[in-house]
PDB file of C-alpha atoms in Angstrom:
ATOM      1  CA  MET A 255      52.304 153.432 102.310  1.00 96.00           C
ATOM      2  CA  ILE A 256      50.246 155.653 104.403  1.00 97.00           C
ATOM      3  CA  ILE A 257      48.662 153.846 107.401  1.00 98.00           C
ATOM      4  CA  ALA A 258      46.088 155.480 109.673  1.00 98.00           C
ATOM      5  CA  PHE A 259      44.702 154.105 112.972  1.00 97.00           C
ATOM      6  CA  ALA A 260      41.235 155.514 113.323  1.00 96.00           C
ATOM      7  CA  SER A 261      38.557 155.052 115.859  1.00 93.00           C
ATOM      8  CA  LEU A 262      35.983 157.623 116.961  1.00 87.00           C
ATOM      9  CA  LYS A 263      35.840 155.942 120.450  1.00 84.00           C
ATOM     10  CA  GLY A 264      38.448 157.330 122.796  1.00 82.00           C
ATOM     11  CA  GLY A 265      40.778 154.935 124.590  1.00 85.00           C
ATOM     12  CA  ALA A 266      40.886 152.224 121.839  1.00 89.00           C
ATOM     13  CA  GLY A 267      44.775 152.458 121.773  1.00 93.00           C
ATOM     14  CA  LYS A 268      45.301 154.350 118.579  1.00 95.00           C
ATOM     15  CA  SER A 269      48.266 156.219 119.941  1.00 95.00           C
ATOM     16  CA  THR A 270      50.131 153.045 121.327  1.00 96.00           C
ATOM     17  CA  LEU A 271      49.512 150.930 118.088  1.00 97.00           C
ATOM     18  CA  SER A 272      50.483 153.926 116.046  1.00 98.00           C
ATOM     19  CA  ILE A 273      53.897 154.336 117.851  1.00 97.00           C
ATOM     20  CA  HIS A 274      54.572 150.728 117.930  1.00 98.00           C
ATOM     21  CA  LEU A 275      53.724 149.978 114.124  1.00 98.00           C
ATOM     22  CA  ALA A 276      56.067 152.950 113.281  1.00 98.00           C
ATOM     23  CA  HIS A 277      58.832 151.475 115.330  1.00 98.00           C
ATOM     24  CA  ALA A 278      58.393 148.007 113.753  1.00 97.00           C
ATOM     25  CA  ILE A 279      58.722 149.679 110.216  1.00 97.00           C
ATOM     26  CA  ALA A 280      61.861 151.474 111.492  1.00 97.00           C
ATOM     27  CA  LEU A 281      63.409 148.313 112.609  1.00 96.00           C
ATOM     28  CA  ALA A 282      63.185 147.109 109.039  1.00 94.00           C
ATOM     29  CA  LYS A 283      65.532 149.871 108.147  1.00 94.00           C
ATOM     30  CA  LYS A 284      62.843 151.965 106.479  1.00 95.00           C
ATOM     31  CA  ARG A 285      62.228 155.728 106.774  1.00 96.00           C
ATOM     32  CA  VAL A 286      58.891 156.068 108.602  1.00 97.00           C
ATOM     33  CA  LEU A 287      57.206 159.326 109.739  1.00 98.00           C
ATOM     34  CA  LEU A 288      54.586 159.280 112.634  1.00 98.00           C
ATOM     35  CA  VAL A 289      52.030 162.029 112.135  1.00 98.00           C
ATOM     36  CA  ASP A 290      50.311 162.988 115.185  1.00 97.00           C
ATOM     37  CA  ALA A 291      46.783 164.329 113.916  1.00 95.00           C
ATOM     38  CA  ASP A 292      45.027 164.078 117.416  1.00 93.00           C
ATOM     39  CA  PRO A 293      44.974 167.513 119.397  1.00 91.00           C
ATOM     40  CA  GLN A 294      45.430 165.559 122.542  1.00 91.00           C
ATOM     41  CA  SER A 295      49.084 165.057 121.247  1.00 94.00           C
ATOM     42  CA  SER A 296      49.644 161.638 122.771  1.00 94.00           C
ATOM     43  CA  ALA A 297      52.180 160.554 120.288  1.00 96.00           C
ATOM     44  CA  SER A 298      54.195 163.995 120.405  1.00 96.00           C
ATOM     45  CA  SER A 299      54.077 163.486 124.285  1.00 96.00           C
ATOM     46  CA  TRP A 300      55.513 160.074 123.982  1.00 96.00           C
ATOM     47  CA  ALA A 301      58.346 161.442 121.840  1.00 96.00           C
ATOM     48  CA  ALA A 302      59.083 164.473 124.244  1.00 95.00           C
ATOM     49  CA  ALA A 303      59.234 161.960 127.220  1.00 94.00           C
ATOM     50  CA  ARG A 304      62.138 160.048 125.765  1.00 94.00           C
ATOM     51  CA  ASP A 305      65.700 160.369 127.119  1.00 91.00           C
ATOM     52  CA  SER A 306      67.227 159.616 123.736  1.00 91.00           C
ATOM     53  CA  VAL A 307      66.380 160.464 120.072  1.00 92.00           C
ATOM     54  CA  ALA A 308      63.356 158.428 118.901  1.00 94.00           C
ATOM     55  CA  PRO A 309      63.823 155.587 116.328  1.00 96.00           C
ATOM     56  CA  PHE A 310      61.540 157.577 113.892  1.00 97.00           C
ATOM     57  CA  PRO A 311      60.308 161.327 113.809  1.00 97.00           C
ATOM     58  CA  VAL A 312      57.084 162.243 115.274  1.00 97.00           C
ATOM     59  CA  ILE A 313      55.358 165.547 113.974  1.00 97.00           C
ATOM     60  CA  GLY A 314      52.154 167.280 114.879  1.00 96.00           C
ATOM     61  CA  LEU A 315      49.791 167.846 112.180  1.00 93.00           C
ATOM     62  CA  ALA A 316      46.372 168.450 113.699  1.00 89.00           C
ATOM     63  CA  ARG A 317      44.944 170.103 110.674  1.00 90.00           C
ATOM     64  CA  ASN A 318      41.915 169.827 108.433  1.00 92.00           C
ATOM     65  CA  THR A 319      44.083 169.682 105.331  1.00 94.00           C
ATOM     66  CA  ILE A 320      46.235 166.506 106.205  1.00 95.00           C
ATOM     67  CA  HIS A 321      45.475 164.833 102.846  1.00 95.00           C
ATOM     68  CA  ARG A 322      46.774 167.791 101.006  1.00 95.00           C
ATOM     69  CA  ASP A 323      49.625 168.509 103.258  1.00 94.00           C
ATOM     70  CA  LEU A 324      51.114 164.927 103.458  1.00 95.00           C
ATOM     71  CA  PRO A 325      52.534 164.359 100.019  1.00 92.00           C
ATOM     72  CA  GLU A 326      55.094 167.069 100.302  1.00 92.00           C
ATOM     73  CA  LEU A 327      56.178 166.074 103.808  1.00 93.00           C
ATOM     74  CA  LEU A 328      56.550 162.561 102.825  1.00 95.00           C
ATOM     75  CA  GLU A 329      59.182 163.064  99.998  1.00 93.00           C
ATOM     76  CA  ALA A 330      61.943 161.980 102.248  1.00 94.00           C
ATOM     77  CA  TYR A 331      60.199 158.967 103.809  1.00 96.00           C
ATOM     78  CA  ASP A 332      59.221 155.499 102.722  1.00 95.00           C
ATOM     79  CA  HIS A 333      56.198 155.196 104.805  1.00 97.00           C
ATOM     80  CA  CYS A 334      53.949 157.017 107.228  1.00 98.00           C
ATOM     81  CA  VAL A 335      51.799 156.129 110.169  1.00 98.00           C
ATOM     82  CA  ILE A 336      48.996 158.606 111.136  1.00 98.00           C
ATOM     83  CA  ASP A 337      47.316 158.766 114.761  1.00 97.00           C
ATOM     84  CA  THR A 338      43.866 160.314 114.353  1.00 95.00           C
ATOM     85  CA  PRO A 339      41.633 162.034 116.809  1.00 90.00           C
ATOM     86  CA  PRO A 340      38.886 160.099 118.598  1.00 86.00           C
ATOM     87  CA  ARG A 341      35.663 161.985 117.248  1.00 82.00           C
ATOM     88  CA  VAL A 342      34.065 162.858 114.071  1.00 73.00           C
ATOM     89  CA  SER A 343      35.675 165.886 112.755  1.00 82.00           C
ATOM     90  CA  ALA A 344      37.277 167.462 109.657  1.00 90.00           C
ATOM     91  CA  MET A 345      40.639 166.331 110.834  1.00 91.00           C
ATOM     92  CA  ALA A 346      39.593 162.612 111.202  1.00 92.00           C
ATOM     93  CA  ARG A 347      38.174 162.747 107.604  1.00 94.00           C
ATOM     94  CA  SER A 348      41.211 164.396 106.201  1.00 96.00           C
ATOM     95  CA  ALA A 349      43.549 161.771 107.885  1.00 96.00           C
ATOM     96  CA  ILE A 350      41.361 158.844 106.579  1.00 96.00           C
ATOM     97  CA  LEU A 351      41.296 160.459 103.174  1.00 97.00           C
ATOM     98  CA  ALA A 352      45.096 160.690 103.189  1.00 97.00           C
ATOM     99  CA  ALA A 353      45.526 156.913 103.997  1.00 98.00           C
ATOM    100  CA  ASP A 354      46.082 153.830 101.797  1.00 98.00           C
ATOM    101  CA  LEU A 355      45.043 151.718 104.798  1.00 98.00           C
ATOM    102  CA  VAL A 356      42.880 152.521 107.762  1.00 98.00           C
ATOM    103  CA  LEU A 357      43.249 150.238 110.642  1.00 98.00           C
ATOM    104  CA  ILE A 358      40.463 150.310 113.200  1.00 97.00           C
ATOM    105  CA  PRO A 359      41.535 149.318 116.871  1.00 96.00           C
ATOM    106  CA  VAL A 360      38.578 147.526 118.621  1.00 95.00           C
ATOM    107  CA  GLN A 361      38.576 146.316 122.106  1.00 91.00           C
ATOM    108  CA  PRO A 362      36.823 143.051 122.987  1.00 87.00           C
ATOM    109  CA  SER A 363      33.752 144.575 124.472  1.00 84.00           C
ATOM    110  CA  SER A 364      30.188 144.813 123.075  1.00 82.00           C
ATOM    111  CA  TYR A 365      30.265 148.634 123.300  1.00 84.00           C
ATOM    112  CA  ASP A 366      33.419 148.938 121.126  1.00 87.00           C
ATOM    113  CA  VAL A 367      31.886 146.603 118.573  1.00 87.00           C
ATOM    114  CA  TRP A 368      28.778 148.899 118.343  1.00 86.00           C
ATOM    115  CA  ALA A 369      30.865 152.103 118.473  1.00 86.00           C
ATOM    116  CA  ALA A 370      32.953 150.900 115.403  1.00 91.00           C
ATOM    117  CA  SER A 371      29.983 151.590 113.177  1.00 93.00           C
ATOM    118  CA  GLU A 372      30.661 155.475 113.200  1.00 92.00           C
ATOM    119  CA  THR A 373      34.319 154.858 112.264  1.00 94.00           C
ATOM    120  CA  VAL A 374      33.248 152.356 109.309  1.00 95.00           C
ATOM    121  CA  GLU A 375      30.901 154.945 107.917  1.00 95.00           C
ATOM    122  CA  LEU A 376      33.584 157.679 107.986  1.00 94.00           C
ATOM    123  CA  ILE A 377      35.790 155.276 106.009  1.00 96.00           C
ATOM    124  CA  LYS A 378      32.948 154.529 103.511  1.00 96.00           C
ATOM    125  CA  GLU A 379      32.456 158.276 103.115  1.00 96.00           C
ATOM    126  CA  ALA A 380      36.214 158.733 102.191  1.00 96.00           C
ATOM    127  CA  GLN A 381      36.047 155.759  99.987  1.00 97.00           C
ATOM    128  CA  GLN A 382      33.625 157.470  97.747  1.00 97.00           C
ATOM    129  CA  PHE A 383      36.470 160.107  96.922  1.00 95.00           C
ATOM    130  CA  LYS A 384      39.317 157.581  97.077  1.00 97.00           C
ATOM    131  CA  PRO A 385      38.000 154.178  96.254  1.00 97.00           C
ATOM    132  CA  ALA A 386      41.478 152.547  96.719  1.00 97.00           C
ATOM    133  CA  ILE A 387      41.541 152.998 100.479  1.00 98.00           C
ATOM    134  CA  LYS A 388      41.629 149.816 102.326  1.00 98.00           C
ATOM    135  CA  ALA A 389      40.446 149.174 106.005  1.00 98.00           C
ATOM    136  CA  ALA A 390      40.685 146.387 108.591  1.00 97.00           C
ATOM    137  CA  PHE A 391      39.954 145.847 112.239  1.00 97.00           C
ATOM    138  CA  VAL A 392      42.692 145.155 114.741  1.00 96.00           C
ATOM    139  CA  VAL A 393      41.600 143.550 117.999  1.00 95.00           C
ATOM    140  CA  ASN A 394      43.462 145.318 120.852  1.00 95.00           C
ATOM    141  CA  ARG A 395      43.794 144.735 124.478  1.00 91.00           C
ATOM    142  CA  ARG A 396      42.410 141.147 123.995  1.00 89.00           C
ATOM    143  CA  ILE A 397      41.814 139.039 127.229  1.00 81.00           C
ATOM    144  CA  GLY A 398      42.435 135.534 126.145  1.00 69.00           C
ATOM    145  CA  ASN A 399      39.987 133.640 128.258  1.00 64.00           C
ATOM    146  CA  SER A 400      37.022 136.060 128.166  1.00 62.00           C
ATOM    147  CA  ALA A 401      34.011 134.964 126.178  1.00 60.00           C
ATOM    148  CA  ILE A 402      33.970 138.251 124.176  1.00 62.00           C
ATOM    149  CA  GLY A 403      37.634 137.967 123.592  1.00 62.00           C
ATOM    150  CA  LYS A 404      37.025 134.590 121.823  1.00 65.00           C
ATOM    151  CA  GLU A 405      33.969 135.836 119.965  1.00 78.00           C
ATOM    152  CA  ILE A 406      35.194 139.301 118.832  1.00 83.00           C
ATOM    153  CA  ASP A 407      35.810 138.137 115.207  1.00 80.00           C
ATOM    154  CA  SER A 408      32.195 136.924 114.701  1.00 81.00           C
ATOM    155  CA  ALA A 409      30.897 140.012 116.470  1.00 83.00           C
ATOM    156  CA  LEU A 410      32.578 142.181 113.823  1.00 90.00           C
ATOM    157  CA  ALA A 411      31.592 140.270 110.909  1.00 86.00           C
ATOM    158  CA  ASP A 412      28.502 142.402 110.137  1.00 86.00           C
ATOM    159  CA  TYR A 413      30.847 145.193 109.091  1.00 91.00           C
ATOM    160  CA  ALA A 414      32.050 143.364 106.047  1.00 87.00           C
ATOM    161  CA  LEU A 415      35.675 144.459 106.699  1.00 94.00           C
ATOM    162  CA  PRO A 416      38.587 142.035 107.476  1.00 94.00           C
ATOM    163  CA  VAL A 417      39.702 141.430 110.982  1.00 94.00           C
ATOM    164  CA  LEU A 418      43.497 141.071 111.153  1.00 95.00           C
ATOM    165  CA  LYS A 419      44.369 137.456 112.454  1.00 90.00           C
ATOM    166  CA  THR A 420      47.149 139.191 114.806  1.00 92.00           C
ATOM    167  CA  ALA A 421      45.595 140.469 117.898  1.00 92.00           C
ATOM    168  CA  ILE A 422      47.463 142.439 120.482  1.00 95.00           C
ATOM    169  CA  ALA A 423      46.821 141.305 124.077  1.00 94.00           C
ATOM    170  CA  GLN A 424      46.431 143.206 127.255  1.00 91.00           C
ATOM    171  CA  ARG A 425      49.741 143.521 128.789  1.00 93.00           C
ATOM    172  CA  VAL A 426      51.477 145.698 131.403  1.00 91.00           C
ATOM    173  CA  VAL A 427      54.503 146.292 129.127  1.00 93.00           C
ATOM    174  CA  PHE A 428      52.306 148.444 126.863  1.00 93.00           C
ATOM    175  CA  SER A 429      51.413 150.774 129.805  1.00 89.00           C
ATOM    176  CA  GLU A 430      55.136 150.909 130.741  1.00 86.00           C
ATOM    177  CA  SER A 431      55.837 151.871 127.168  1.00 87.00           C
ATOM    178  CA  SER A 432      53.860 155.066 127.498  1.00 82.00           C
ATOM    179  CA  ALA A 433      56.915 156.756 129.291  1.00 85.00           C
ATOM    180  CA  GLY A 434      58.602 157.289 125.933  1.00 92.00           C
ATOM    181  CA  TYR A 435      59.781 153.805 124.725  1.00 94.00           C
ATOM    182  CA  THR A 436      58.275 150.802 122.922  1.00 97.00           C
ATOM    183  CA  VAL A 437      57.969 147.279 123.936  1.00 96.00           C
ATOM    184  CA  MET A 438      60.701 146.582 121.375  1.00 96.00           C
ATOM    185  CA  GLU A 439      62.941 148.547 123.495  1.00 96.00           C
ATOM    186  CA  LEU A 440      61.842 147.673 126.936  1.00 94.00           C
ATOM    187  CA  SER A 441      61.384 143.958 126.396  1.00 94.00           C
ATOM    188  CA  PRO A 442      62.543 142.921 122.789  1.00 95.00           C
ATOM    189  CA  SER A 443      62.090 139.220 123.393  1.00 95.00           C
ATOM    190  CA  SER A 444      58.594 139.568 124.905  1.00 96.00           C
ATOM    191  CA  ALA A 445      55.236 138.233 123.615  1.00 95.00           C
ATOM    192  CA  ALA A 446      54.195 141.957 123.257  1.00 96.00           C
ATOM    193  CA  ALA A 447      57.042 142.668 121.036  1.00 97.00           C
ATOM    194  CA  THR A 448      56.398 139.462 118.886  1.00 97.00           C
ATOM    195  CA  GLU A 449      52.625 140.498 118.532  1.00 97.00           C
ATOM    196  CA  ILE A 450      53.613 143.880 117.253  1.00 97.00           C
ATOM    197  CA  LYS A 451      56.000 142.484 114.686  1.00 96.00           C
ATOM    198  CA  ASN A 452      53.216 139.890 113.569  1.00 96.00           C
ATOM    199  CA  LEU A 453      50.845 142.948 113.281  1.00 97.00           C
ATOM    200  CA  ALA A 454      53.453 144.553 110.821  1.00 96.00           C
ATOM    201  CA  LYS A 455      53.494 141.312 108.948  1.00 95.00           C
ATOM    202  CA  ALA A 456      49.736 141.196 108.831  1.00 96.00           C
ATOM    203  CA  VAL A 457      49.654 144.786 107.379  1.00 96.00           C
ATOM    204  CA  LEU A 458      52.047 143.908 104.657  1.00 93.00           C
ATOM    205  CA  LYS A 459      49.977 140.807 103.696  1.00 93.00           C
ATOM    206  CA  LEU A 460      46.789 142.661 103.559  1.00 94.00           C
ATOM    207  CA  MET A 461      48.434 145.414 101.266  1.00 95.00           C
ATOM    208  CA  GLY A 462      49.872 142.648  99.009  1.00 91.00           C
ATOM    209  CA  VAL A 463      53.628 143.598  99.529  1.00 86.00           C
ATOM    210  CA  SER A 464      56.286 141.153 100.576  1.00 80.00           C
ATOM    211  CA  LYS A 465      58.455 143.788 102.486  1.00 82.00           C
ATOM    212  CA  TRP A 466      58.436 147.465 103.618  1.00 82.00           C
TER     213      TRP A 466
END
């Protein structure tokens, strides 16, 4: 399965979610590759910051031909997660076209909801060439007691894409994990780690598979 995190708005949390979902898959004893298709190289920088070997390999692939290059690279892996660039570009289009599932991180703000329209249009464009591509929203950095945090699902309803029931809350431990580790390593029993594991389960359910 190839999962791409895509948002044409910067700062949506694509890199953090890509890294953490890849680790959740790796913890299930599956061979997973994280592809850094973002020229900013956030995922690659995360891997380089570690003091130990990462629990999964990270490769940079900021090319316009990702959908053509990936099949050969994935022969040794069970699954792949792609971190995409935050703008309309040939690289973003190629990464989306390579995916079986596109997850769109959206923070609970009116601007993020409006900005999601560009990403949705890019996915629709890719589906004309590859109709089997699935897509869904992931609410990221939810603040539980805020009005927009409670109303985000209805705010996204106009896009006719599912919103995963598992939301990722705004937590300090995610910021701490940017230094080369994940919340499953820093705080494996935390609510943050549980949210990531639940996100992985939600992805499995959406794709109609029982396990990785």
